[in-house]
Short mmCIF file of C-alpha atoms and ligand atoms in Angstrom, two decimals:
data_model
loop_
_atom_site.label_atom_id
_atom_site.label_comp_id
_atom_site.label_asym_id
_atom_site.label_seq_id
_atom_site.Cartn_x
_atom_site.Cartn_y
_atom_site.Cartn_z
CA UNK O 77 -17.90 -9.50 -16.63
CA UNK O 78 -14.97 -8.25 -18.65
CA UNK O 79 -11.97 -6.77 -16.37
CA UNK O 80 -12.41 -2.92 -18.87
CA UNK O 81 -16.39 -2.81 -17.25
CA UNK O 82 -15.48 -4.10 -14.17
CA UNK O 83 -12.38 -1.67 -14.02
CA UNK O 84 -15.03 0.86 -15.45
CA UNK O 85 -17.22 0.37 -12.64
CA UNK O 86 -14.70 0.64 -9.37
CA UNK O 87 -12.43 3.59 -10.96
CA UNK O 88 -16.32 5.70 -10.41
CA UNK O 89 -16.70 5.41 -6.96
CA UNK O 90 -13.85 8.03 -5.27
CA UNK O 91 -12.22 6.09 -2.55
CA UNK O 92 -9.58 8.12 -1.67
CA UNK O 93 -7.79 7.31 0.96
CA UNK O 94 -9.27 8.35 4.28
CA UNK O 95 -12.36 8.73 2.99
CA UNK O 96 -15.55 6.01 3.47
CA UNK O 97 -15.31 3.37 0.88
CA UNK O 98 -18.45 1.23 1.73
CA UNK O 99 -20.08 2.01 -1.51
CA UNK O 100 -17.44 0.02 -4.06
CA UNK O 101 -17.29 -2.66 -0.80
CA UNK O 102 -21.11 -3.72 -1.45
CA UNK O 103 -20.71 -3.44 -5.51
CA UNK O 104 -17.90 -5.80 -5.06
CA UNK O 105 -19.71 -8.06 -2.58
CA UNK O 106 -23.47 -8.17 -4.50
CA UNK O 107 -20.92 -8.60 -7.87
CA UNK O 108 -19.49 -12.12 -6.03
CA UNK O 109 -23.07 -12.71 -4.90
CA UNK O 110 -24.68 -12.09 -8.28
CA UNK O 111 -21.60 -15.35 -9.31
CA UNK O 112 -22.68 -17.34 -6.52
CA UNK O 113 -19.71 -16.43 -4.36
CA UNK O 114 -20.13 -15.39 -0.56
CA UNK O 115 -17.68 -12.85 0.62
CA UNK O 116 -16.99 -11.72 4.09
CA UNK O 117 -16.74 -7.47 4.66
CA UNK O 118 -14.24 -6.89 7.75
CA UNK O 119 -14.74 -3.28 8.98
CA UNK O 120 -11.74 -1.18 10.22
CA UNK O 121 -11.93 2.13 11.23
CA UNK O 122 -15.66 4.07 10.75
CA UNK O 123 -17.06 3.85 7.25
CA UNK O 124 -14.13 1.53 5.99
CA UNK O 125 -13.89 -1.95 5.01
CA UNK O 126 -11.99 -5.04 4.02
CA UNK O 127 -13.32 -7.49 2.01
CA UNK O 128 -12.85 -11.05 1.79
CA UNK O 129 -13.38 -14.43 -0.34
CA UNK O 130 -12.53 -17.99 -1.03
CA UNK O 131 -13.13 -19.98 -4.28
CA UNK O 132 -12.15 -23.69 -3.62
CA UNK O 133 -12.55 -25.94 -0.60
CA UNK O 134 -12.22 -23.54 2.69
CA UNK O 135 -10.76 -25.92 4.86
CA UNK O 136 -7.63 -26.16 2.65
CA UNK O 137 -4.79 -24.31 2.30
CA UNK O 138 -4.46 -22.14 -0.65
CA UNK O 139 -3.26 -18.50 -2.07
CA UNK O 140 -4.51 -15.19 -1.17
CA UNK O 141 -4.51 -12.50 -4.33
CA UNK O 142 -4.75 -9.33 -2.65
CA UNK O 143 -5.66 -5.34 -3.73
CA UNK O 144 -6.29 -2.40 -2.15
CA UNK O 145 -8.95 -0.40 -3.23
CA UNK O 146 -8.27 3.07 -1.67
CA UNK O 147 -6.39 5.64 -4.46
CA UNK O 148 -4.27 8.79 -4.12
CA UNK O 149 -6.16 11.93 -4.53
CA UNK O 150 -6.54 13.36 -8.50
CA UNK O 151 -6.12 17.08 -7.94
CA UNK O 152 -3.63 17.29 -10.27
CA UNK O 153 -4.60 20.41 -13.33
CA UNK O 154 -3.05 18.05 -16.15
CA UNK O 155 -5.93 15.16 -16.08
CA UNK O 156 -7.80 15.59 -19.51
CA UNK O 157 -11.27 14.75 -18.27
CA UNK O 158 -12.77 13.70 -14.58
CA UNK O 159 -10.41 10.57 -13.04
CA UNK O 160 -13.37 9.09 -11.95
CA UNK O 161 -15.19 8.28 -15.63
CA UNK O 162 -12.73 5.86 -16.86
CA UNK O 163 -11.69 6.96 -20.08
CA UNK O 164 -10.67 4.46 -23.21
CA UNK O 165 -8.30 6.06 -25.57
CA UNK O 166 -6.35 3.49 -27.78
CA UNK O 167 -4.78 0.41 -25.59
CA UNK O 168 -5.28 2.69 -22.66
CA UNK O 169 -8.17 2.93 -19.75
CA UNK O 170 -7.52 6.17 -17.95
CA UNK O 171 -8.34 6.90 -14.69
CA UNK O 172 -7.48 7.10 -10.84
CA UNK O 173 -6.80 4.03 -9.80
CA UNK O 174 -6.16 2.19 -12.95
CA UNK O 175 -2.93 1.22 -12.12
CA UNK O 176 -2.39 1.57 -8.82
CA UNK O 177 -4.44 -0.70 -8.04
CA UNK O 178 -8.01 -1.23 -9.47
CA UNK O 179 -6.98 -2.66 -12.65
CA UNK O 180 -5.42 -6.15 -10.46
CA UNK O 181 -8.84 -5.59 -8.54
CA UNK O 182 -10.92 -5.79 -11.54
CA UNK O 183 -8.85 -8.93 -13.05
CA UNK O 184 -9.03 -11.13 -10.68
CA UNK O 185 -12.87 -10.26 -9.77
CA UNK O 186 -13.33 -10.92 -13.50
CA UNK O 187 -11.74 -14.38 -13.23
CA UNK O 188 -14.11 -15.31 -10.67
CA UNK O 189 -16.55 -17.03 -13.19
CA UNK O 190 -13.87 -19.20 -14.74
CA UNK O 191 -12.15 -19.96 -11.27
CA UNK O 192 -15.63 -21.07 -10.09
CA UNK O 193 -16.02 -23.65 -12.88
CA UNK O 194 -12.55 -25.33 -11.98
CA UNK O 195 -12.36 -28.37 -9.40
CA UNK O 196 -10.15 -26.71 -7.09
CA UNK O 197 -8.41 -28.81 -4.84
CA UNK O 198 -7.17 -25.67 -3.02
CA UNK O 199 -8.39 -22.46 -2.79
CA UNK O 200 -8.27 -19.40 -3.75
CA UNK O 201 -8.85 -15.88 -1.23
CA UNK O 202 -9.62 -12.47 -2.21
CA UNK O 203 -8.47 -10.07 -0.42
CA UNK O 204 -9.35 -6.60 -1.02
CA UNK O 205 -7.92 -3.72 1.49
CA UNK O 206 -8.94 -0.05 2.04
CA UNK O 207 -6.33 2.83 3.25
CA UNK O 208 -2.75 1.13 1.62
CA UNK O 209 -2.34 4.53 0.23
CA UNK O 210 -2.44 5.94 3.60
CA UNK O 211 0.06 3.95 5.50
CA UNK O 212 -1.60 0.16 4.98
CA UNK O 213 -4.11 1.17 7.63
CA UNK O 214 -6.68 -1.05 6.65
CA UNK O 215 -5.34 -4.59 5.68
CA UNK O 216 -4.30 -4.97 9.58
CA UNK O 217 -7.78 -5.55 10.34
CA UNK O 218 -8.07 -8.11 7.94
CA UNK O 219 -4.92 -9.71 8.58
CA UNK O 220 -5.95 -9.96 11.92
CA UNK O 221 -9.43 -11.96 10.85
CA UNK O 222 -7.38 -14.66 8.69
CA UNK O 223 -7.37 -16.98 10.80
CA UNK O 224 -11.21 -17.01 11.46
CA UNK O 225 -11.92 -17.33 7.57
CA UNK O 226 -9.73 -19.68 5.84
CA UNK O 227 -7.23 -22.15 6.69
CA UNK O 228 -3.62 -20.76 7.13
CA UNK O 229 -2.75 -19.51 3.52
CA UNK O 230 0.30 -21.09 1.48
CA UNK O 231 1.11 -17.21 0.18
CA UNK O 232 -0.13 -13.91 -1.02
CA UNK O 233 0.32 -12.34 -4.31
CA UNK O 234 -0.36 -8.50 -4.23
CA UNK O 235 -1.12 -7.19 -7.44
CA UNK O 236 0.54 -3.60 -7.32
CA UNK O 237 1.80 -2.65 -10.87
CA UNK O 238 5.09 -5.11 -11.19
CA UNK O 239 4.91 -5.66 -14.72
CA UNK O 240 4.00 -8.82 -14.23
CA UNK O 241 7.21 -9.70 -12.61
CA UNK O 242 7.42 -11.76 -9.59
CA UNK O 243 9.15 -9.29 -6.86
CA UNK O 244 10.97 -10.63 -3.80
CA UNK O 245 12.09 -7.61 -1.69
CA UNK O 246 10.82 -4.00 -0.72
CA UNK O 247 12.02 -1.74 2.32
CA UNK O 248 9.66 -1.10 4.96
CA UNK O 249 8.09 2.32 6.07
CA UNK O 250 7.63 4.54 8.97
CA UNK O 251 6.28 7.37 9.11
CA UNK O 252 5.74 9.66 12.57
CA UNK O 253 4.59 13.40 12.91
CA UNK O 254 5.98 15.38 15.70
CA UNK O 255 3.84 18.53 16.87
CA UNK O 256 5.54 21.04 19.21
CA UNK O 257 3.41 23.89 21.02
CA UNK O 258 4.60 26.94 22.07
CA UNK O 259 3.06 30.02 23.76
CA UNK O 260 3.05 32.87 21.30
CA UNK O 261 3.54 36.31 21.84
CA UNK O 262 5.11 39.22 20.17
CA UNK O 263 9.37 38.27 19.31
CA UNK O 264 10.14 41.54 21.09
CA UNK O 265 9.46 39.81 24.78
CA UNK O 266 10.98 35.83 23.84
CA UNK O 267 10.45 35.82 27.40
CA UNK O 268 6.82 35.84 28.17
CA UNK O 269 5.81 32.64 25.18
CA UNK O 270 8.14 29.59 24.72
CA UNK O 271 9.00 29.13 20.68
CA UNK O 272 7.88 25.78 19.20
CA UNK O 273 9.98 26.03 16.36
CA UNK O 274 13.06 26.06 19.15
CA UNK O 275 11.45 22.96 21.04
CA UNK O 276 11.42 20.89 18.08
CA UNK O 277 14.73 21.15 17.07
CA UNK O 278 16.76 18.72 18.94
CA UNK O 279 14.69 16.08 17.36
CA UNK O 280 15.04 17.87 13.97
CA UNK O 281 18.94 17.29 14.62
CA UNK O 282 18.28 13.90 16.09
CA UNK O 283 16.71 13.34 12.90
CA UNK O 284 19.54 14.75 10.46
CA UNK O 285 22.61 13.01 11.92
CA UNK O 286 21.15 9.41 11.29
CA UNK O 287 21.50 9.02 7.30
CA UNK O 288 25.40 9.55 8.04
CA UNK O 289 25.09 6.63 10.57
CA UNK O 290 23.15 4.63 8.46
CA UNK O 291 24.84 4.70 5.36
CA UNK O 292 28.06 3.97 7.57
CA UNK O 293 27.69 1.38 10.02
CA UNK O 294 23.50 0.30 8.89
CA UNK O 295 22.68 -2.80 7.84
CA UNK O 296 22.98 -3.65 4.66
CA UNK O 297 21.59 -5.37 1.89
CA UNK O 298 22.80 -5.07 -1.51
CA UNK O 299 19.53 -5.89 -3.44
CA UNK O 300 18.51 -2.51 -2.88
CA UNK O 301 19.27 1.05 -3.90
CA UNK O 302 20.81 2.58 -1.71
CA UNK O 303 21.51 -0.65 0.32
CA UNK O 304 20.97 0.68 3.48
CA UNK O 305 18.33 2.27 5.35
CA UNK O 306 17.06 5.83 5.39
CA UNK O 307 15.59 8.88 7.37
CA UNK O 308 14.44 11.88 6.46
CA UNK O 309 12.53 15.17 7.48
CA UNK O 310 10.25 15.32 5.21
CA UNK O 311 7.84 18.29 5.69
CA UNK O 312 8.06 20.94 8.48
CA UNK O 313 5.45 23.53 9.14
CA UNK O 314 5.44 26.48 11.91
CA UNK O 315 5.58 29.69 12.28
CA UNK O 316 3.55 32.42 11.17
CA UNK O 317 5.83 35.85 10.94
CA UNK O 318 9.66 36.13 11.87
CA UNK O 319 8.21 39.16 15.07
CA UNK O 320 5.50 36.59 16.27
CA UNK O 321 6.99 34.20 18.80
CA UNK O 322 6.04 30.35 17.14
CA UNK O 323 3.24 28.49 19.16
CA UNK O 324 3.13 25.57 16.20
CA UNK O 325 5.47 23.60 14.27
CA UNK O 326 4.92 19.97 12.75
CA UNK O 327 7.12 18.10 11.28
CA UNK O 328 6.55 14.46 9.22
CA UNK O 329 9.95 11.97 9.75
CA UNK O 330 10.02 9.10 7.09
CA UNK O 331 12.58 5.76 7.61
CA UNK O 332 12.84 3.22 5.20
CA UNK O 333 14.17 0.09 6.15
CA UNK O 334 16.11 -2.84 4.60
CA UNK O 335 15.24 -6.20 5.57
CA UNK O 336 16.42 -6.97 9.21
CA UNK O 337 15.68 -3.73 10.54
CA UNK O 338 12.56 -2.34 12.01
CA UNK O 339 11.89 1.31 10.56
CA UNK O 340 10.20 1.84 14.25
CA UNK O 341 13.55 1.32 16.10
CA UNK O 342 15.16 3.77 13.08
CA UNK O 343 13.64 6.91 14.81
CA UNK O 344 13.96 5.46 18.17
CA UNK O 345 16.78 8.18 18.84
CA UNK O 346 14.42 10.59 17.60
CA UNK O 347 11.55 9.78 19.45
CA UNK O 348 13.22 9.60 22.52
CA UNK O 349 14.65 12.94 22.48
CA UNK O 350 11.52 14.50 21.22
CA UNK O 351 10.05 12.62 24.36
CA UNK O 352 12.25 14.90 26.43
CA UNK O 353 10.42 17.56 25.61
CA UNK O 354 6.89 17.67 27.17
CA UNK O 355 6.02 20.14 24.84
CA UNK O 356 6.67 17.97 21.92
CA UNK O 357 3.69 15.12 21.13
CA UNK O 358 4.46 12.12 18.41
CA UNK O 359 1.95 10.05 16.43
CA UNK O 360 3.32 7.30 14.15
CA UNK O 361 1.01 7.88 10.93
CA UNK O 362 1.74 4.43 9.21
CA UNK O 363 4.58 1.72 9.54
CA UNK O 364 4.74 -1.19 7.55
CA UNK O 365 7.44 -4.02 7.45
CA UNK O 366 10.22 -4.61 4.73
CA UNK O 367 9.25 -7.56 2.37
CA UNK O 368 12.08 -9.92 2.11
CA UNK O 369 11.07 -13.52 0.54
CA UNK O 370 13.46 -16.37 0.24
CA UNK O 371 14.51 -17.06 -3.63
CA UNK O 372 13.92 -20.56 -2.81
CA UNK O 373 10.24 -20.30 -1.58
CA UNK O 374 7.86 -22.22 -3.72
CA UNK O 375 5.82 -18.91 -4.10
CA UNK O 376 8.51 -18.25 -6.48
CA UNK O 377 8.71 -21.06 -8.79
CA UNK O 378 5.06 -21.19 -9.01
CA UNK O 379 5.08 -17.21 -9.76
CA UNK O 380 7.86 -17.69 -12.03
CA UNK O 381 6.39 -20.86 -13.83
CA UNK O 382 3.29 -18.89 -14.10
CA UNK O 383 4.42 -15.74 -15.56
CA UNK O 384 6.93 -16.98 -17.80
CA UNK O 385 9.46 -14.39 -16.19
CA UNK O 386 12.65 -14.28 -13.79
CA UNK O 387 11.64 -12.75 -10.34
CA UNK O 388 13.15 -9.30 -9.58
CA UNK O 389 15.59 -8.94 -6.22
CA UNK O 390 13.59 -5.96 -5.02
CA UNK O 391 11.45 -2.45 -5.88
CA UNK O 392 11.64 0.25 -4.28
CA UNK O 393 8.03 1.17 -3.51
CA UNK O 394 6.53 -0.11 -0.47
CA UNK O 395 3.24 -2.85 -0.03
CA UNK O 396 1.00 -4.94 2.23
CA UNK O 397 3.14 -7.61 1.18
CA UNK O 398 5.87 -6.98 4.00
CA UNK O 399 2.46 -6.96 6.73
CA UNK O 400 1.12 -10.27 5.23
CA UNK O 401 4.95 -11.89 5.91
CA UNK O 402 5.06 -10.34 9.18
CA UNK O 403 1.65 -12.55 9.41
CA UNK O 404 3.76 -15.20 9.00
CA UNK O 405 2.25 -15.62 5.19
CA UNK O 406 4.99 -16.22 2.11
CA UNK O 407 4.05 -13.02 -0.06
CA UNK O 408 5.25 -11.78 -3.21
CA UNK O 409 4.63 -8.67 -5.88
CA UNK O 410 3.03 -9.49 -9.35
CA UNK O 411 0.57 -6.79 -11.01
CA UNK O 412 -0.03 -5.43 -14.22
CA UNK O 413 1.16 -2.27 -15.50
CA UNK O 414 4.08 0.42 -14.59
CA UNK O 415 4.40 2.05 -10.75
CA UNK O 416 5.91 4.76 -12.63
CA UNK O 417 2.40 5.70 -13.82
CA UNK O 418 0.86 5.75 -10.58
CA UNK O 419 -0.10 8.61 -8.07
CA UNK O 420 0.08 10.71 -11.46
CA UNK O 421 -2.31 12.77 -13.72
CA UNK O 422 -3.52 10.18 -16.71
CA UNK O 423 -2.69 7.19 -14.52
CA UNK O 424 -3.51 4.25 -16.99
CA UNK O 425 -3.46 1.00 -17.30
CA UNK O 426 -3.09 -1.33 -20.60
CA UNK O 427 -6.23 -3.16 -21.98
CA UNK O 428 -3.89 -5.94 -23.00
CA UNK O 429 -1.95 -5.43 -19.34
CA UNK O 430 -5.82 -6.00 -17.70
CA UNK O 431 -6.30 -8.94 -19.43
CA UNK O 432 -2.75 -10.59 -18.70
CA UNK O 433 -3.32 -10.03 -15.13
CA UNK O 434 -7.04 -11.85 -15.73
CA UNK O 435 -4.88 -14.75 -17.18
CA UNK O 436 -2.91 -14.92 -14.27
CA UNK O 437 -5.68 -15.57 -11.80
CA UNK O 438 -6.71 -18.67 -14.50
CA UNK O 439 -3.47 -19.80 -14.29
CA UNK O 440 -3.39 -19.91 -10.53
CA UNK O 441 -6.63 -21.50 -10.42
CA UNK O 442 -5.14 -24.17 -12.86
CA UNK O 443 -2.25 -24.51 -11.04
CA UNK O 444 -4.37 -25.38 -7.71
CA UNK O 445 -6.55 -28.24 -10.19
CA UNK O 446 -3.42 -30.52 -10.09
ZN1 ZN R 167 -0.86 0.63 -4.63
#
């Protein structure tokens, strides 16, 4: 099927993130069955699902090209007609999920047929994740399954829009929420509720004073910008009237972290004096490892060889790539099309950028013929 329908096709169902995405799971898996290609559906949370697929011999070690298939919500007032009817206007398909990432989805489930008809001497997996969007919530599950359905992989390419440039590096991402309840009552007696706005705020200053220290004494690593690490309070919300005593306030913390340092331990000060409080309760909402791959890995040659272009030191949006080299799994950035296009009204992808990515799959699969 040609990547446009195929693209077509998985831009209508509305997999938002957090919300079920069985529907495209079973197009995807009775489109591999339809090519003669069994595919295995690992479930993660309720009503959401990983799937997974090999091309080639299984008892081989090959490469994994991997997609999430969970978008950002399309709220936004500027789209010119419903994000979930793929639109073709010129060179461009429009729709949620175009770029970020259903377009690499649909070109490598497009190259399917051709990979099929190649003598593989190693494989080729398929690995398609729900919830990235969210945190990478869902490719842990499958990560977790690898070694029960293929022998242990030579690398993973994620396809997130790269321009079709090999990238080596990205920071890695935590992100917690801190809740603080208070006992609320009228600000005239303070002394009959307790104010959670007031509880929350030696973590809040916890919080503030680390960018200082990081951009000081952090680690650092000069492919990025800024080379250091980060924190930040990112949202707060509490409070209802300034002569109503605050029994709410939540807050969402955000560290990004170079290579060598866990964003985790970043808010360790913060956590721990939030854990002081008893009236203070923290849930880490997503964490994912910094992606740091050696120049000299052979995932890079090939990439390079096989794109034609020189690898980039580092981007500074975040992937599953970092949890599949946690996995212990060589992994590396190479999609079609812009990031700056993503999580945006009109989100598009190039017809000539779907088919380059299509190519790229080939390639691979020509590459693993030798
Ligand atoms: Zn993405």
């Amino acid at each position: 099927m040609r990547p446009e329908t195929l693209l077509s096709d998985l831009v209508a169902f509305p997999t938002v993130a957090g919300r079920p995405n069985g529907a495209l799971i079973d197009y995807v898996q009775t489109y591999l069955s339809d090519h003669g290609l069994a595919s295995t559906v690992v479930e993660g949370e309720a009503d959401r699902f990983n799937l997974f697929a090999t091309i080639g011999p299984v008892d081989r070690s090959g490469y994994i090209l991997s997609g999430h298939v969970d978008v950002v919500p399309a709220e936004e007032p500027e789209w010119q007609g419903d994000p979930f009817a793929l639109r073709h206007v010129q060179d461009r398909l429009i729709g949620r999920g175009a770029v970020d990432m259903k377009g690499f989805v649909a070109a490598i489930l497009s190259s399917v047929p051709d990979l099929m008809q190649l003598p593989l001497s190693r494989p080729i997996h398929i690995a398609l994740s729900y919830d990235e969007e969210a945190g990478c919530r869902g490719v842990p599950y499958l990560i977790e399954e690898l070694p029960t359905l293929c022998a242990p992989p030579l690398g993973c390419i994620v396809g997130e829009p790269s321009g079709m440039v090999p990238v080596l590096r990205h920071k890695g991402k935590a992100t917690v929420k801190l809740t603080a309840r208070g006992r609320p009552g009228h600000s005239s007696r303070p002394d009959l509720g307790r104010n959670a706005i007031h509880d929350l705020l030696p973590a809040l200053l916890a919080t503030a004073a680390l960018p200082d220290q990081l951009q000081m004494s952090g680690r650092r690593h000069n492919a990025f910008e800024p080379p250091h690490s980060t924190v930040q309070i990112g949202t707060i919300h509490g409070g209802q009237a300034v002569n109503i005593i605050p029994d709410h306030v939540e807050a969402l913390i955000e560290a990004r972290a170079v290579p060598g340092d866990d964003p985790m331990d970043l808010l360790a000060p913060v956590l721990t004096t939030a854990q002081d409080n008893g009236a203070i309760a923290a849930e880490v909402v997503a964490s994912y490892p910094a992606l740091d791959l050696d120049e000299k890995a052979p995932l890079v040659s090939l990439l390079s060889s096989l794109t034609g272009t020189t690898p980039l030191a580092a981007v500074s949006f975040g992937t599953e790539a970092g949890l599949f080299q946690a996995a212990g799994i060589p992994s590396i950035i190479c999609g079609p099309g812009d990031i700056s296009r993503a999580h945006k009204p009109e989100e598009y992808i190039a017809v000539s950028e779907l088919r380059a990515a299509r190519e790229l799959a080939i390639a691979l699969g020509h590459a693993m013929t030798e």
